[in-house]
Coordinates of C-alpha atoms in Angstrom, one line a residue:
X1 CA 9.9 -11.4 8.2
X2 CA 7.6 -9.2 6.1
X3 CA 8.3 -5.9 4.5
X4 CA 5.1 -3.8 4.0
X5 CA 5.5 -0.7 1.9
X6 CA 2.8 2.0 1.4
X7 CA 3.3 4.0 -1.8
X8 CA 2.7 7.7 -2.0
X9 CA 4.3 11.1 -2.3
X10 CA 6.0 12.8 0.7
X11 CA 5.0 16.3 1.8
X12 CA 2.0 17.9 3.4
X13 CA 0.4 19.0 0.1
X14 CA 0.1 15.3 -1.0
X15 CA -1.2 13.9 2.3
X16 CA -4.9 13.5 1.3
X17 CA -4.7 12.9 -2.4
X18 CA -5.9 9.7 -4.1
X19 CA -2.3 8.7 -5.1
X20 CA -1.4 8.6 -1.4
X21 CA -3.9 5.9 -0.4
X22 CA -1.0 3.5 0.2
X23 CA 0.5 5.8 2.8
X24 CA -2.9 6.3 4.4
X25 CA -3.6 2.6 4.8
X26 CA -0.2 2.0 6.4
X27 CA -0.5 5.0 8.7
X28 CA -3.8 3.7 9.9
X29 CA -2.4 0.2 10.4
X30 CA 0.4 1.5 12.6
X31 CA -2.1 3.6 14.6
X32 CA -4.1 0.5 15.2
X33 CA -1.0 -1.3 16.5
X34 CA 0.7 1.6 18.3
X35 CA -1.5 1.7 21.4
X36 CA 0.2 -1.5 22.5
X37 CA 3.8 -0.7 21.3
X38 CA 3.9 3.1 21.1
X39 CA 5.8 2.6 17.8
X40 CA 6.3 5.6 15.6
X41 CA 7.8 6.5 12.2
X42 CA 11.6 7.1 12.1
X43 CA 13.2 8.8 9.1
X44 CA 15.9 6.6 7.8
X45 CA 18.0 8.3 5.1
X46 CA 19.9 5.2 4.2
X47 CA 16.6 3.6 3.1
X48 CA 15.2 6.9 1.7
X49 CA 12.1 6.1 3.8
X50 CA 10.1 6.6 7.0
X51 CA 10.3 3.2 8.8
X52 CA 8.6 1.5 11.7
X53 CA 9.5 -1.9 13.0
X54 CA 6.9 -4.0 14.8
X55 CA 6.5 -7.6 16.0
X56 CA 3.3 -9.5 15.1
X57 CA 2.0 -12.6 16.9
X58 CA 1.1 -14.9 14.0
X59 CA -1.1 -17.9 14.5
X60 CA 0.7 -19.6 11.6
X61 CA 4.2 -19.0 12.9
X62 CA 3.2 -19.4 16.6
X63 CA 5.8 -16.9 17.4
X64 CA 6.5 -13.2 17.1
X65 CA 7.3 -12.2 13.5
X66 CA 9.3 -9.1 12.7
X67 CA 7.4 -6.7 10.3
X68 CA 9.0 -3.7 8.7
X69 CA 6.7 -0.9 7.6
X70 CA 7.9 1.7 5.2
X71 CA 6.8 4.9 3.4
X72 CA 9.3 5.9 0.7
X73 CA 10.5 9.5 0.6
X74 CA 11.6 9.2 -3.0
X75 CA 8.3 10.3 -4.6
X76 CA 6.0 7.8 -6.2
X77 CA 7.9 7.2 -9.5
X78 CA 11.1 6.2 -7.7
X79 CA 9.6 4.0 -5.0
X80 CA 11.6 1.0 -6.2
X81 CA 14.8 2.6 -5.0
X82 CA 13.6 2.6 -1.4
X83 CA 12.0 -0.9 -1.6
X84 CA 15.3 -2.3 -3.0
X85 CA 17.4 -0.7 -0.2
X86 CA 15.1 -2.0 2.5
X87 CA 14.8 -5.6 1.0
X88 CA 18.6 -5.9 0.7
X89 CA 19.3 -4.6 4.2
X90 CA 16.7 -6.8 5.9
X91 CA 17.2 -9.7 3.5
X92 CA 13.5 -9.9 2.6
X93 CA 12.6 -12.1 -0.3
X94 CA 10.3 -10.6 -3.0
X95 CA 7.5 -13.0 -2.0
X96 CA 7.6 -11.5 1.5
X97 CA 7.2 -7.9 0.2
X98 CA 3.7 -6.4 0.3
X99 CA 3.1 -3.2 -1.6
X100 CA 0.0 -1.1 -0.7
X101 CA -1.0 1.2 -3.4
X102 CA -3.9 3.1 -5.1
X103 CA -5.5 1.6 -8.1
X104 CA -7.3 3.7 -10.7
X105 CA -8.9 0.6 -12.4
X106 CA -10.9 -0.3 -9.3
X107 CA -13.8 1.8 -8.2
X108 CA -13.6 3.7 -5.0
X109 CA -14.0 1.4 -2.0
X110 CA -13.0 -1.8 -3.8
X111 CA -9.9 -3.7 -2.9
X112 CA -7.9 -6.6 -4.6
X113 CA -5.0 -8.4 -3.2
X114 CA -2.9 -10.2 -5.9
X115 CA 0.5 -11.7 -6.5
X116 CA 2.7 -10.7 -9.4
X117 CA 1.7 -9.4 -12.8
X118 CA 2.3 -6.2 -14.6
X119 CA 2.2 -2.7 -13.1
X120 CA -1.0 -1.9 -15.1
X121 CA 0.3 1.6 -15.7
X122 CA 1.1 2.4 -12.0
X123 CA 4.4 4.1 -12.0
X124 CA 5.2 3.3 -8.4
X125 CA 4.6 -0.4 -8.9
X126 CA 6.6 -0.2 -12.2
X127 CA 9.5 1.3 -10.3
X128 CA 9.4 -1.5 -7.7
X129 CA 9.4 -4.2 -10.4
X130 CA 12.3 -2.5 -12.1
X131 CA 14.3 -2.2 -8.9
X132 CA 13.7 -5.7 -7.7
X133 CA 14.0 -7.2 -11.2
X134 CA 10.9 -9.3 -10.6
X135 CA 7.2 -8.8 -10.4
X136 CA 6.8 -11.7 -7.9
X137 CA 5.6 -9.7 -4.9
X138 CA 2.2 -9.1 -3.3
X139 CA 0.1 -6.0 -4.1
X140 CA -2.8 -4.7 -2.0
X141 CA -4.6 -2.6 -4.7
X142 CA -6.9 0.0 -3.2
X143 CA -9.6 1.4 -5.5
X144 CA -9.6 5.2 -6.0
X145 CA -12.6 5.4 -8.3
X146 CA -11.2 5.4 -11.8
X147 CA -13.2 2.9 -13.7
X148 CA -13.6 3.4 -17.5
X149 CA -16.7 1.3 -17.7
X150 CA -18.6 2.2 -14.5
X151 CA -17.4 5.5 -13.1
X152 CA -18.8 8.6 -14.9
X153 CA -16.3 10.8 -13.0
X154 CA -13.5 8.8 -14.4
X155 CA -14.7 9.2 -17.9
X156 CA -14.2 13.0 -17.7
X157 CA -10.6 12.3 -16.8
X158 CA -9.7 9.9 -19.5
X159 CA -6.3 10.8 -20.9
X160 CA -5.6 12.9 -17.8
X161 CA -4.8 10.2 -15.2
X162 CA -2.1 12.3 -13.6
X163 CA -4.5 15.1 -12.7
X164 CA -7.1 12.6 -11.4
X165 CA -4.8 10.8 -9.0
X166 CA -3.4 14.0 -7.6
X167 CA -6.9 15.2 -6.6
X168 CA -8.3 14.9 -3.1
X169 CA -11.5 13.1 -2.3
X170 CA -14.8 14.9 -2.4
X171 CA -17.0 15.2 0.7
X172 CA -19.3 12.5 -0.7
X173 CA -16.4 10.2 -1.2
X174 CA -14.9 10.5 2.3
X175 CA -17.2 7.9 3.9
X176 CA -16.1 5.3 1.3
X177 CA -12.5 6.2 1.9
X178 CA -12.9 5.8 5.7
X179 CA -14.4 2.3 5.1
X180 CA -11.7 1.4 2.6
X181 CA -9.0 2.4 5.1
X182 CA -10.6 0.2 7.8
X183 CA -10.8 -2.7 5.3
X184 CA -7.2 -2.2 4.3
X185 CA -6.0 -2.3 7.9
X186 CA -8.1 -5.5 8.6
X187 CA -6.7 -7.1 5.5
X188 CA -3.1 -6.6 6.6
X189 CA -3.9 -7.8 10.1
X190 CA -5.6 -10.9 8.7
X191 CA -2.7 -11.6 6.3
X192 CA -0.3 -11.4 9.2
X193 CA -2.3 -13.3 11.7
X194 CA -3.5 -16.1 9.4
X195 CA -2.1 -16.0 5.9
X196 CA -2.5 -13.8 2.8
X197 CA -4.9 -16.3 1.1
X198 CA -7.3 -15.8 4.0
X199 CA -7.1 -12.0 3.5
X200 CA -7.8 -12.5 -0.2
X201 CA -10.9 -14.6 0.5
X202 CA -12.3 -12.2 3.0
X203 CA -11.4 -8.8 1.6
X204 CA -11.1 -9.1 -2.2
X205 CA -14.0 -7.3 -3.9
X206 CA -16.0 -9.7 -5.9

């Protein structure tokens, strides 16, 4: 069983901001799967999340694997509360938890899948580490364009990260966002169908 959690903030006003890229990827993944299953999000107060349960036909498992998709309703900085509740109920080990989140240290359009390590300043990931009492889970890091060395836009926001991540994407950026969402969906599909190392090899930005 896998638990895949997209990080973001609930509410209409946050839907299209940079910080909600984790939600966006997971929503697009479920839409890609839904035509077959007609699965939708259910509000589960006991998990403080919107949840969808699907089954994935994995080549590696050679059988249907249950996959729990979740979007916490706790707001970003308390995401760990929802992840902990979900992991305990479904008895999912940390190494089978995949967190999809925005990453300010990767330029827009870039993606890096990695296992473990620090939160690198991401409050949502930090909350998950604190709640699980371990950093040994997978992260799908989706670049939102904040690169101190390469992105001139980011340089104007140094010291004001909160303002930057709560902004929407500009018209010029939307084509990159669309491609990144597609890559994120394909990366999840590849990781489920084959294994996560295959997804890393294929989708990690060099």
